[in-house]
Amino acid sequence: MTSAPLPSSPSGTGLRVDAERNRQRVVAAARELFAELGIEVPMEDVARRAGVGVGTLYRRYPTRADLIAAAFEAKMSAYADAAQQALADPDPWHGFCGYVEQICAMQAGDRGFTTVLTMTFPTAKQFESDRARAFADFTTLVERAKAAGKLRADFVTEDMPMFLMANAGVLTATTDAAPDTWRRLVGYLLQACAAPAAQPLPDPPRPRQMYKAMLRATRHQRDRS
């Protein structure tokens, strides 16, 4: 069964159908290139892969930030949903482990993902709402896992970006030769998080310090790409 052809009248978004089709092509091309090469890919390359002119791209997305927010909107929604799903798990420890594994898997599948988590997009209201929802749910997940006596008491939310930075390093070093190595790293990290195995740790970094560290790490990753 074939789909009915798109009408030539304006779509519900206020764009002509061909303009909407071009927008979808641009977003799809940006998702692919950002995942493969990182978010510093030239805009001209995105336009070329989408099969549109650079002017068409800039008319819809005047800045790189606009395009990044559009390309990663679904990913950020999935990121927020992952925390919500983890909270729904009746076993807080199982939910916590599943969440860490899922977020690290998202990172493994998309080079731009970690970088985008360090960026803010004030004009992308839904994007920022999903980010806030993800953080609030993860904080609750951590508290529940601790209350259940399964997660070590000194785990802090800043440990998650530390995990992502460690995972990013493993992914960079092993993706071509041993692409599943990151799974072993995550297994080690989760075992270290278990309360029964906990040993005293040095003090954690402050939230602002960790945020600066993530910015520096992702900037270094972009410079190398």
Short mmCIF file of C-alpha atoms in Angstrom, two decimals:
data_model
loop_
_atom_site.label_atom_id
_atom_site.label_comp_id
_atom_site.label_asym_id
_atom_site.label_seq_id
_atom_site.Cartn_x
_atom_site.Cartn_y
_atom_site.Cartn_z
CA MET A 1 0.00 0.00 0.00
CA THR A 2 1.47 3.36 -1.00
CA SER A 3 1.14 6.56 0.98
CA ALA A 4 -1.04 9.32 -0.38
CA PRO A 5 0.94 12.17 -1.93
CA LEU A 6 1.50 15.24 0.21
CA PRO A 7 -0.88 18.12 -0.64
CA SER A 8 0.55 21.24 -2.22
CA SER A 9 -1.29 23.53 0.18
CA PRO A 10 0.41 24.87 3.34
CA SER A 11 0.90 22.31 6.10
CA GLY A 12 -0.31 22.66 9.68
CA THR A 13 3.03 24.16 10.66
CA GLY A 14 2.47 27.13 8.38
CA LEU A 15 5.20 25.99 5.99
CA ARG A 16 4.57 24.92 2.46
CA VAL A 17 4.77 21.15 2.12
CA ASP A 18 8.00 21.30 0.15
CA ALA A 19 9.54 23.59 2.78
CA GLU A 20 8.47 21.19 5.53
CA ARG A 21 9.99 18.32 3.57
CA ASN A 22 13.27 20.24 3.31
CA ARG A 23 13.18 20.95 7.05
CA GLN A 24 12.80 17.25 7.79
CA ARG A 25 15.69 16.44 5.46
CA VAL A 26 17.93 19.00 7.16
CA VAL A 27 17.14 17.71 10.66
CA ALA A 28 17.68 14.09 9.58
CA ALA A 29 21.01 14.96 7.95
CA ALA A 30 22.12 16.91 11.02
CA ARG A 31 21.26 13.99 13.31
CA GLU A 32 23.32 11.61 11.17
CA LEU A 33 26.36 13.86 10.87
CA PHE A 34 26.33 14.99 14.50
CA ALA A 35 26.16 11.35 15.62
CA GLU A 36 28.98 10.32 13.28
CA LEU A 37 31.34 13.27 13.54
CA GLY A 38 30.25 15.53 16.41
CA ILE A 39 28.36 18.81 16.45
CA GLU A 40 31.10 20.91 14.84
CA VAL A 41 30.34 19.52 11.38
CA PRO A 42 30.22 22.40 8.87
CA MET A 43 26.71 23.57 8.11
CA GLU A 44 27.53 23.23 4.42
CA ASP A 45 28.06 19.49 4.93
CA VAL A 46 24.65 19.21 6.57
CA ALA A 47 23.01 21.03 3.66
CA ARG A 48 24.86 18.83 1.16
CA ARG A 49 23.73 15.61 2.81
CA ALA A 50 20.17 16.92 3.07
CA GLY A 51 20.19 17.77 -0.64
CA VAL A 52 19.28 21.41 -0.07
CA GLY A 53 21.05 24.72 -0.55
CA VAL A 54 22.88 26.38 2.34
CA GLY A 55 20.48 29.30 2.10
CA THR A 56 17.54 26.96 2.64
CA LEU A 57 19.19 25.59 5.77
CA TYR A 58 19.91 29.03 7.22
CA ARG A 59 16.42 30.33 6.53
CA ARG A 60 15.03 27.65 8.83
CA TYR A 61 17.94 27.44 11.29
CA PRO A 62 19.80 30.78 11.42
CA THR A 63 22.38 29.54 13.97
CA ARG A 64 24.16 26.28 14.70
CA ALA A 65 22.50 26.23 18.13
CA ASP A 66 19.06 26.30 16.48
CA LEU A 67 19.96 23.31 14.33
CA ILE A 68 21.53 21.39 17.23
CA ALA A 69 18.42 21.87 19.37
CA ALA A 70 16.19 20.63 16.55
CA ALA A 71 18.42 17.66 15.78
CA PHE A 72 18.65 16.54 19.40
CA GLU A 73 15.10 17.30 20.52
CA ALA A 74 14.02 13.66 20.23
CA LYS A 75 17.22 12.49 21.92
CA MET A 76 16.68 14.83 24.87
CA SER A 77 13.10 13.61 25.16
CA ALA A 78 14.38 10.00 25.24
CA TYR A 79 16.96 11.04 27.82
CA ALA A 80 14.21 12.41 30.06
CA ASP A 81 11.97 9.40 29.44
CA ALA A 82 14.79 7.06 30.50
CA ALA A 83 14.86 8.60 33.98
CA GLN A 84 11.08 8.43 34.23
CA GLN A 85 11.09 4.76 33.23
CA ALA A 86 13.82 4.03 35.77
CA LEU A 87 11.68 5.60 38.49
CA ALA A 88 8.79 3.32 37.51
CA ASP A 89 10.91 0.24 38.23
CA PRO A 90 9.74 -1.27 41.56
CA ASP A 91 13.37 -2.13 42.36
CA PRO A 92 15.23 1.20 42.81
CA TRP A 93 18.65 -0.42 42.37
CA HIS A 94 17.62 -2.20 39.18
CA GLY A 95 16.16 1.07 37.92
CA PHE A 96 19.37 2.95 38.72
CA CYS A 97 21.58 0.39 36.96
CA GLY A 98 19.30 0.26 33.95
CA TYR A 99 19.35 4.04 33.67
CA VAL A 100 23.15 4.30 33.77
CA GLU A 101 23.46 1.55 31.16
CA GLN A 102 20.87 3.18 28.89
CA ILE A 103 22.43 6.66 29.03
CA CYS A 104 25.90 5.26 28.36
CA ALA A 105 24.45 3.30 25.43
CA MET A 106 22.93 6.51 24.05
CA GLN A 107 26.34 8.11 24.35
CA ALA A 108 27.99 5.18 22.57
CA GLY A 109 25.60 5.58 19.66
CA ASP A 110 25.97 9.33 19.22
CA ARG A 111 29.21 11.33 19.38
CA GLY A 112 27.35 14.60 19.83
CA PHE A 113 25.22 13.48 22.76
CA THR A 114 27.61 14.26 25.63
CA THR A 115 28.48 17.64 24.15
CA VAL A 116 24.84 18.65 23.87
CA LEU A 117 24.27 17.82 27.55
CA THR A 118 26.71 20.62 28.45
CA MET A 119 24.92 23.19 26.29
CA THR A 120 21.87 25.30 26.99
CA PHE A 121 19.25 26.39 24.45
CA PRO A 122 17.15 29.18 26.00
CA THR A 123 14.82 29.48 23.00
CA ALA A 124 14.17 25.72 22.82
CA LYS A 125 11.58 25.52 25.59
CA GLN A 126 10.67 21.84 25.20
CA PHE A 127 14.34 20.86 25.02
CA GLU A 128 15.16 22.66 28.27
CA SER A 129 12.00 21.36 29.94
CA ASP A 130 13.04 17.78 29.15
CA ARG A 131 16.53 18.44 30.51
CA ALA A 132 15.10 19.75 33.80
CA ARG A 133 12.72 16.80 34.02
CA ALA A 134 15.58 14.34 33.48
CA PHE A 135 17.70 15.89 36.23
CA ALA A 136 14.83 16.00 38.73
CA ASP A 137 13.90 12.37 38.08
CA PHE A 138 17.51 11.20 38.27
CA THR A 139 17.91 12.98 41.61
CA THR A 140 14.83 11.18 42.94
CA LEU A 141 16.11 7.87 41.54
CA VAL A 142 19.40 8.30 43.40
CA GLU A 143 17.59 9.10 46.65
CA ARG A 144 15.36 6.02 46.33
CA ALA A 145 18.26 3.69 45.58
CA LYS A 146 20.10 5.01 48.62
CA ALA A 147 17.01 4.67 50.82
CA ALA A 148 16.71 1.04 49.71
CA GLY A 149 20.25 0.44 50.96
CA LYS A 150 21.49 -0.59 47.50
CA LEU A 151 23.33 2.52 46.25
CA ARG A 152 26.37 3.70 48.16
CA ALA A 153 25.51 6.59 50.48
CA ASP A 154 28.19 8.93 49.13
CA PHE A 155 27.05 8.78 45.48
CA VAL A 156 26.22 12.27 44.20
CA THR A 157 24.51 13.41 41.00
CA GLU A 158 27.83 14.87 39.80
CA ASP A 159 29.13 11.31 39.55
CA MET A 160 26.95 10.67 36.49
CA PRO A 161 28.70 13.25 34.26
CA MET A 162 32.00 11.84 35.56
CA PHE A 163 30.86 8.41 34.34
CA LEU A 164 29.97 9.92 30.95
CA MET A 165 33.39 11.55 30.64
CA ALA A 166 35.10 8.27 31.49
CA ASN A 167 32.89 6.45 29.00
CA ALA A 168 33.68 9.06 26.34
CA GLY A 169 37.39 8.36 26.77
CA VAL A 170 36.89 4.62 26.37
CA LEU A 171 34.68 5.14 23.33
CA THR A 172 37.26 7.38 21.68
CA ALA A 173 40.02 4.84 22.24
CA THR A 174 38.15 1.64 21.39
CA THR A 175 35.25 2.34 19.02
CA ASP A 176 37.07 1.21 15.88
CA ALA A 177 38.91 -1.80 17.33
CA ALA A 178 36.75 -3.03 20.23
CA PRO A 179 33.38 -1.23 20.08
CA ASP A 180 31.75 -3.00 23.03
CA THR A 181 34.51 -2.19 25.55
CA TRP A 182 32.38 0.57 27.08
CA ARG A 183 29.95 -2.05 28.37
CA ARG A 184 32.67 -3.55 30.55
CA LEU A 185 33.54 -0.12 31.93
CA VAL A 186 29.90 0.47 32.85
CA GLY A 187 29.80 -2.91 34.56
CA TYR A 188 32.79 -1.95 36.69
CA LEU A 189 31.27 1.43 37.54
CA LEU A 190 27.97 -0.08 38.62
CA GLN A 191 29.69 -2.63 40.84
CA ALA A 192 31.58 0.24 42.47
CA CYS A 193 28.25 1.99 43.10
CA ALA A 194 26.78 -0.92 45.05
CA ALA A 195 26.46 -0.18 48.77
CA PRO A 196 27.83 -3.55 49.99
CA ALA A 197 31.09 -2.98 48.08
CA ALA A 198 31.49 0.67 49.08
CA GLN A 199 34.79 1.92 50.42
CA PRO A 200 35.50 5.54 51.43
CA LEU A 201 35.99 7.92 48.51
CA PRO A 202 37.62 11.35 48.22
CA ASP A 203 35.23 14.29 48.37
CA PRO A 204 33.22 14.80 45.15
CA PRO A 205 33.64 17.89 42.97
CA ARG A 206 31.17 20.72 43.40
CA PRO A 207 28.45 20.94 40.73
CA ARG A 208 29.99 24.03 39.14
CA GLN A 209 33.40 22.36 39.00
CA MET A 210 31.95 19.31 37.26
CA TYR A 211 30.09 21.47 34.78
CA LYS A 212 33.31 23.30 33.87
CA ALA A 213 35.09 19.96 33.54
CA MET A 214 32.45 18.67 31.13
CA LEU A 215 32.70 21.83 29.04
CA ARG A 216 36.47 21.47 28.84
CA ALA A 217 36.29 17.77 28.02
CA THR A 218 33.77 18.20 25.23
CA ARG A 219 35.66 21.19 23.82
CA HIS A 220 38.83 19.08 23.74
CA GLN A 221 36.94 16.29 22.00
CA ARG A 222 35.67 18.72 19.34
CA ASP A 223 39.17 20.10 18.80
CA ARG A 224 40.50 16.60 18.16
CA SER A 225 37.75 15.68 15.70
#
